[in-house]
C-alpha cells in the first residue's frame, strides 16, 4: 500500500454514492482535460459535463486538482488489480507474458486517461504528485518482481541492472499504445500490437522463439 495517499474530502457519507459521483467526475474531467487542457477547464464545466450542479460537485471534491488526482489514482488501482493477480508465483515466462498482456489491456481500455495523466500530472500539488509518482514506481516494481522471480527460477539470465532496465522498458513500451495511437491504430489492433511487443521484449530478454 502506497504511503501518503491524498484524502479527497467529501461531505457525503454514502460510499457507493461517492464512488458513483466521482466516476462521473473522472469521465467528465478526462474528456475536458483532453479537449481543453487542465488549466483551461473549469470546475463548473466539469460539473456540467458530469450532469450535475457545481454545488453537487463540491460535495464530493474541493478542487479541480482533486479530479485530476482521482484520474491518476483510478488508473493505478486498475493496473494493480489486473497485474497483481498474476504475480510472480512460479517465476515463469508465461507469468511474465500474462502480466504484460493484462497491463496493455488496461492501457487500451483507458487510453484517454493515460494521456491526460501524463500531460497534466505536473499540475498536481506537490504532495499529491509525489504520491502518484510512488504509485508509478510500485507498478514498475511489479514487473521487476516478476523478472527477478524468472531469474531465480532459471527462466531468465539477467543481471540486476538488466532487470531494472527491462522493468522500466516493459512499463513504458505499453504506454506507446496511448501516446502513438493516432499512428498505430492504422496498422495494428491491440492484440497485434501486444503480440509484437511481447515477442520484441522476449527476444531482448534472450528467450528463444520456441519459448515465446
mmCIF file of C-alpha atoms in Angstrom:
data_model
loop_
_atom_site.group_PDB
_atom_site.id
_atom_site.type_symbol
_atom_site.label_atom_id
_atom_site.label_comp_id
_atom_site.label_asym_id
_atom_site.label_seq_id
_atom_site.Cartn_x
_atom_site.Cartn_y
_atom_site.Cartn_z
ATOM 1 C CA UNK A 1 0.000 0.000 0.000
ATOM 2 C CA UNK A 2 1.414 3.371 -1.007
ATOM 3 C CA UNK A 3 2.013 5.790 1.849
ATOM 4 C CA UNK A 4 0.922 9.402 1.709
ATOM 5 C CA UNK A 5 -2.374 8.848 -0.091
ATOM 6 C CA UNK A 6 -4.145 12.139 -0.683
ATOM 7 C CA UNK A 7 -7.518 12.298 1.052
ATOM 8 C CA UNK A 8 -10.116 13.871 -1.231
ATOM 9 C CA UNK A 9 -12.566 15.485 1.166
ATOM 10 C CA UNK A 10 -16.300 14.949 0.847
ATOM 11 C CA UNK A 11 -19.345 15.909 2.880
ATOM 12 C CA UNK A 12 -21.241 12.812 1.687
ATOM 13 C CA UNK A 13 -21.359 9.663 3.853
ATOM 14 C CA UNK A 14 -22.705 7.141 1.337
ATOM 15 C CA UNK A 15 -19.608 5.358 -0.042
ATOM 16 C CA UNK A 16 -21.428 3.897 -3.042
ATOM 17 C CA UNK A 17 -22.764 7.299 -3.999
ATOM 18 C CA UNK A 18 -19.304 8.833 -3.555
ATOM 19 C CA UNK A 19 -17.825 6.272 -5.936
ATOM 20 C CA UNK A 20 -20.603 6.766 -8.476
ATOM 21 C CA UNK A 21 -20.370 10.557 -8.498
ATOM 22 C CA UNK A 22 -16.579 10.554 -8.598
ATOM 23 C CA UNK A 23 -16.553 8.178 -11.538
ATOM 24 C CA UNK A 24 -18.844 10.619 -13.346
ATOM 25 C CA UNK A 25 -16.471 13.464 -12.478
ATOM 26 C CA UNK A 26 -13.459 11.470 -13.653
ATOM 27 C CA UNK A 27 -15.101 10.723 -17.008
ATOM 28 C CA UNK A 28 -16.056 14.375 -17.433
ATOM 29 C CA UNK A 29 -12.626 15.577 -16.355
ATOM 30 C CA UNK A 30 -10.776 13.253 -18.732
ATOM 31 C CA UNK A 31 -12.920 14.410 -21.664
ATOM 32 C CA UNK A 32 -12.453 18.101 -20.903
ATOM 33 C CA UNK A 33 -8.778 17.917 -19.918
ATOM 34 C CA UNK A 34 -8.062 16.110 -23.188
ATOM 35 C CA UNK A 35 -10.008 18.650 -25.252
ATOM 36 C CA UNK A 36 -9.063 21.883 -23.476
ATOM 37 C CA UNK A 37 -6.194 21.100 -21.141
ATOM 38 C CA UNK A 38 -6.305 21.092 -17.357
ATOM 39 C CA UNK A 39 -5.737 24.814 -16.798
ATOM 40 C CA UNK A 40 -8.391 25.957 -19.283
ATOM 41 C CA UNK A 41 -11.055 23.660 -17.839
ATOM 42 C CA UNK A 42 -13.224 24.988 -15.001
ATOM 43 C CA UNK A 43 -14.915 23.071 -12.228
ATOM 44 C CA UNK A 44 -18.245 24.431 -13.468
ATOM 45 C CA UNK A 45 -17.587 22.821 -16.870
ATOM 46 C CA UNK A 46 -16.698 19.520 -15.189
ATOM 47 C CA UNK A 47 -19.945 19.610 -13.216
ATOM 48 C CA UNK A 48 -21.987 20.361 -16.346
ATOM 49 C CA UNK A 49 -20.286 17.576 -18.329
ATOM 50 C CA UNK A 50 -20.848 15.161 -15.428
ATOM 51 C CA UNK A 51 -24.534 16.039 -15.376
ATOM 52 C CA UNK A 52 -24.980 17.833 -12.056
ATOM 53 C CA UNK A 53 -24.667 21.248 -10.464
ATOM 54 C CA UNK A 54 -21.497 22.946 -9.259
ATOM 55 C CA UNK A 55 -22.908 22.707 -5.736
ATOM 56 C CA UNK A 56 -23.212 18.951 -6.029
ATOM 57 C CA UNK A 57 -19.666 18.750 -7.408
ATOM 58 C CA UNK A 58 -18.277 20.434 -4.304
ATOM 59 C CA UNK A 59 -19.978 17.905 -2.069
ATOM 60 C CA UNK A 60 -17.561 15.274 -3.438
ATOM 61 C CA UNK A 61 -14.349 17.216 -4.120
ATOM 62 C CA UNK A 62 -12.816 20.510 -3.046
ATOM 63 C CA UNK A 63 -10.625 21.498 -6.017
ATOM 64 C CA UNK A 64 -10.127 20.814 -9.716
ATOM 65 C CA UNK A 65 -6.832 19.175 -8.776
ATOM 66 C CA UNK A 66 -8.836 16.599 -6.821
ATOM 67 C CA UNK A 67 -10.420 15.440 -10.097
ATOM 68 C CA UNK A 68 -7.009 15.057 -11.756
ATOM 69 C CA UNK A 69 -5.732 13.175 -8.722
ATOM 70 C CA UNK A 70 -8.706 10.803 -8.874
ATOM 71 C CA UNK A 71 -7.974 10.158 -12.571
ATOM 72 C CA UNK A 72 -4.369 9.181 -11.773
ATOM 73 C CA UNK A 73 -5.292 7.122 -8.719
ATOM 74 C CA UNK A 74 -8.007 5.270 -10.638
ATOM 75 C CA UNK A 75 -5.576 4.257 -13.381
ATOM 76 C CA UNK A 76 -3.108 2.789 -10.924
ATOM 77 C CA UNK A 77 -5.780 0.966 -8.965
ATOM 78 C CA UNK A 78 -6.993 -0.687 -12.165
ATOM 79 C CA UNK A 79 -3.469 -1.675 -13.225
ATOM 80 C CA UNK A 80 -2.687 -3.135 -9.800
ATOM 81 C CA UNK A 81 -5.928 -5.099 -9.768
ATOM 82 C CA UNK A 82 -5.137 -6.662 -13.153
ATOM 83 C CA UNK A 83 -1.403 -7.351 -12.853
ATOM 84 C CA UNK A 84 -1.042 -8.315 -9.205
ATOM 85 C CA UNK A 85 -3.447 -11.207 -9.820
ATOM 86 C CA UNK A 86 -0.693 -12.726 -11.986
ATOM 87 C CA UNK A 87 2.139 -12.040 -9.559
ATOM 88 C CA UNK A 88 5.407 -13.935 -9.566
ATOM 89 C CA UNK A 89 4.257 -17.205 -8.042
ATOM 90 C CA UNK A 90 6.394 -19.597 -10.060
ATOM 91 C CA UNK A 91 8.830 -17.385 -11.940
ATOM 92 C CA UNK A 92 7.724 -18.487 -15.394
ATOM 93 C CA UNK A 93 7.810 -16.791 -18.787
ATOM 94 C CA UNK A 94 4.071 -17.417 -19.033
ATOM 95 C CA UNK A 95 3.502 -15.287 -15.918
ATOM 96 C CA UNK A 96 5.582 -12.514 -17.433
ATOM 97 C CA UNK A 97 3.652 -12.652 -20.711
ATOM 98 C CA UNK A 98 0.308 -12.639 -18.870
ATOM 99 C CA UNK A 99 1.308 -9.611 -16.812
ATOM 100 C CA UNK A 100 2.344 -7.705 -19.930
ATOM 101 C CA UNK A 101 -0.908 -8.585 -21.681
ATOM 102 C CA UNK A 102 -3.035 -7.536 -18.693
ATOM 103 C CA UNK A 103 -1.151 -4.244 -18.460
ATOM 104 C CA UNK A 104 -1.526 -3.488 -22.170
ATOM 105 C CA UNK A 105 -5.237 -4.288 -21.999
ATOM 106 C CA UNK A 106 -5.686 -1.672 -19.261
ATOM 107 C CA UNK A 107 -3.855 0.896 -21.377
ATOM 108 C CA UNK A 108 -6.123 0.068 -24.309
ATOM 109 C CA UNK A 109 -9.260 0.480 -22.197
ATOM 110 C CA UNK A 110 -8.014 3.687 -20.529
ATOM 111 C CA UNK A 111 -6.180 5.390 -23.383
ATOM 112 C CA UNK A 112 -7.572 8.861 -22.749
ATOM 113 C CA UNK A 113 -6.918 8.583 -19.021
ATOM 114 C CA UNK A 114 -3.250 7.673 -19.594
ATOM 115 C CA UNK A 115 -2.743 10.580 -21.980
ATOM 116 C CA UNK A 116 -4.360 13.059 -19.595
ATOM 117 C CA UNK A 117 -2.390 11.692 -16.657
ATOM 118 C CA UNK A 118 0.981 12.161 -18.319
ATOM 119 C CA UNK A 119 0.130 15.515 -19.859
ATOM 120 C CA UNK A 120 -1.333 17.065 -16.730
ATOM 121 C CA UNK A 121 0.210 15.339 -13.685
ATOM 122 C CA UNK A 122 2.566 18.294 -13.271
ATOM 123 C CA UNK A 123 -0.458 20.358 -12.258
ATOM 124 C CA UNK A 124 -0.990 18.353 -9.069
ATOM 125 C CA UNK A 125 0.057 19.809 -5.706
ATOM 126 C CA UNK A 126 3.499 18.614 -4.580
ATOM 127 C CA UNK A 127 2.317 16.004 -2.062
ATOM 128 C CA UNK A 128 -0.232 14.511 -4.456
ATOM 129 C CA UNK A 129 2.355 14.428 -7.246
ATOM 130 C CA UNK A 130 4.819 12.589 -5.015
ATOM 131 C CA UNK A 131 2.143 10.034 -4.153
ATOM 132 C CA UNK A 132 1.293 9.476 -7.840
ATOM 133 C CA UNK A 133 4.976 9.034 -8.719
ATOM 134 C CA UNK A 134 5.386 6.499 -5.893
ATOM 135 C CA UNK A 135 2.447 4.531 -7.264
ATOM 136 C CA UNK A 136 4.063 4.534 -10.699
ATOM 137 C CA UNK A 137 7.222 3.124 -9.145
ATOM 138 C CA UNK A 138 5.135 0.426 -7.448
ATOM 139 C CA UNK A 139 3.703 -0.584 -10.826
ATOM 140 C CA UNK A 140 7.194 -0.806 -12.288
ATOM 141 C CA UNK A 141 8.158 -2.875 -9.245
ATOM 142 C CA UNK A 142 5.536 -5.487 -10.164
ATOM 143 C CA UNK A 143 7.420 -6.197 -13.392
ATOM 144 C CA UNK A 144 10.728 -6.013 -11.553
ATOM 145 C CA UNK A 145 9.478 -8.682 -9.159
ATOM 146 C CA UNK A 146 8.293 -10.960 -11.956
ATOM 147 C CA UNK A 147 11.619 -10.608 -13.786
ATOM 148 C CA UNK A 148 13.565 -11.351 -10.603
ATOM 149 C CA UNK A 149 11.405 -14.394 -9.993
ATOM 150 C CA UNK A 150 12.136 -15.618 -13.536
ATOM 151 C CA UNK A 151 15.865 -15.170 -12.882
ATOM 152 C CA UNK A 152 15.653 -17.089 -9.604
ATOM 153 C CA UNK A 153 13.781 -19.943 -11.275
ATOM 154 C CA UNK A 154 16.337 -20.122 -14.086
ATOM 155 C CA UNK A 155 13.888 -18.997 -16.780
ATOM 156 C CA UNK A 156 15.949 -15.868 -17.484
ATOM 157 C CA UNK A 157 19.584 -14.880 -17.156
ATOM 158 C CA UNK A 158 19.770 -11.207 -16.294
ATOM 159 C CA UNK A 159 21.965 -9.002 -14.122
ATOM 160 C CA UNK A 160 20.474 -6.654 -11.539
ATOM 161 C CA UNK A 161 20.815 -3.582 -13.778
ATOM 162 C CA UNK A 162 19.235 -5.505 -16.665
ATOM 163 C CA UNK A 163 16.251 -6.472 -14.522
ATOM 164 C CA UNK A 164 15.808 -2.837 -13.540
ATOM 165 C CA UNK A 165 16.029 -1.547 -17.109
ATOM 166 C CA UNK A 166 13.673 -4.181 -18.544
ATOM 167 C CA UNK A 167 11.090 -3.474 -15.841
ATOM 168 C CA UNK A 168 11.017 0.159 -16.946
ATOM 169 C CA UNK A 169 11.076 -0.848 -20.617
ATOM 170 C CA UNK A 170 8.015 -3.086 -20.259
ATOM 171 C CA UNK A 171 6.205 -0.368 -18.340
ATOM 172 C CA UNK A 172 6.853 2.381 -20.882
ATOM 173 C CA UNK A 173 6.511 0.285 -24.058
ATOM 174 C CA UNK A 174 2.870 -0.347 -23.269
ATOM 175 C CA UNK A 175 2.163 3.354 -22.944
ATOM 176 C CA UNK A 176 3.145 3.782 -26.576
ATOM 177 C CA UNK A 177 -0.323 2.464 -27.441
ATOM 178 C CA UNK A 178 -1.890 5.511 -25.792
ATOM 179 C CA UNK A 179 0.573 8.144 -26.968
ATOM 180 C CA UNK A 180 1.040 6.911 -30.543
ATOM 181 C CA UNK A 181 -2.429 5.517 -31.140
ATOM 182 C CA UNK A 182 -3.127 8.024 -33.929
ATOM 183 C CA UNK A 183 -0.466 6.218 -35.973
ATOM 184 C CA UNK A 184 -0.554 2.697 -34.543
ATOM 185 C CA UNK A 185 -4.302 2.230 -34.970
ATOM 186 C CA UNK A 186 -3.842 2.473 -38.740
ATOM 187 C CA UNK A 187 -1.772 -0.697 -38.840
ATOM 188 C CA UNK A 188 -2.432 -2.771 -35.723
ATOM 189 C CA UNK A 189 -5.211 -3.973 -33.494
ATOM 190 C CA UNK A 190 -4.437 -4.011 -29.770
ATOM 191 C CA UNK A 191 -3.943 -7.787 -29.974
ATOM 192 C CA UNK A 192 -1.493 -7.484 -32.873
ATOM 193 C CA UNK A 193 0.365 -4.684 -31.116
ATOM 194 C CA UNK A 194 0.567 -6.703 -27.903
ATOM 195 C CA UNK A 195 1.764 -9.867 -29.652
ATOM 196 C CA UNK A 196 4.541 -7.971 -31.423
ATOM 197 C CA UNK A 197 5.576 -6.135 -28.268
ATOM 198 C CA UNK A 198 5.670 -9.345 -26.231
ATOM 199 C CA UNK A 199 7.813 -11.014 -28.919
ATOM 200 C CA UNK A 200 10.090 -7.959 -29.057
ATOM 201 C CA UNK A 201 10.561 -7.885 -25.277
ATOM 202 C CA UNK A 202 11.168 -11.631 -25.015
ATOM 203 C CA UNK A 203 13.817 -11.525 -27.748
ATOM 204 C CA UNK A 204 15.577 -8.786 -25.813
ATOM 205 C CA UNK A 205 15.411 -10.939 -22.704
ATOM 206 C CA UNK A 206 17.080 -13.794 -24.572
ATOM 207 C CA UNK A 207 14.009 -16.016 -24.782
ATOM 208 C CA UNK A 208 14.198 -18.218 -27.893
ATOM 209 C CA UNK A 209 11.353 -18.431 -30.393
ATOM 210 C CA UNK A 210 10.359 -21.850 -29.158
ATOM 211 C CA UNK A 211 9.788 -20.478 -25.676
ATOM 212 C CA UNK A 212 7.959 -17.386 -26.941
#
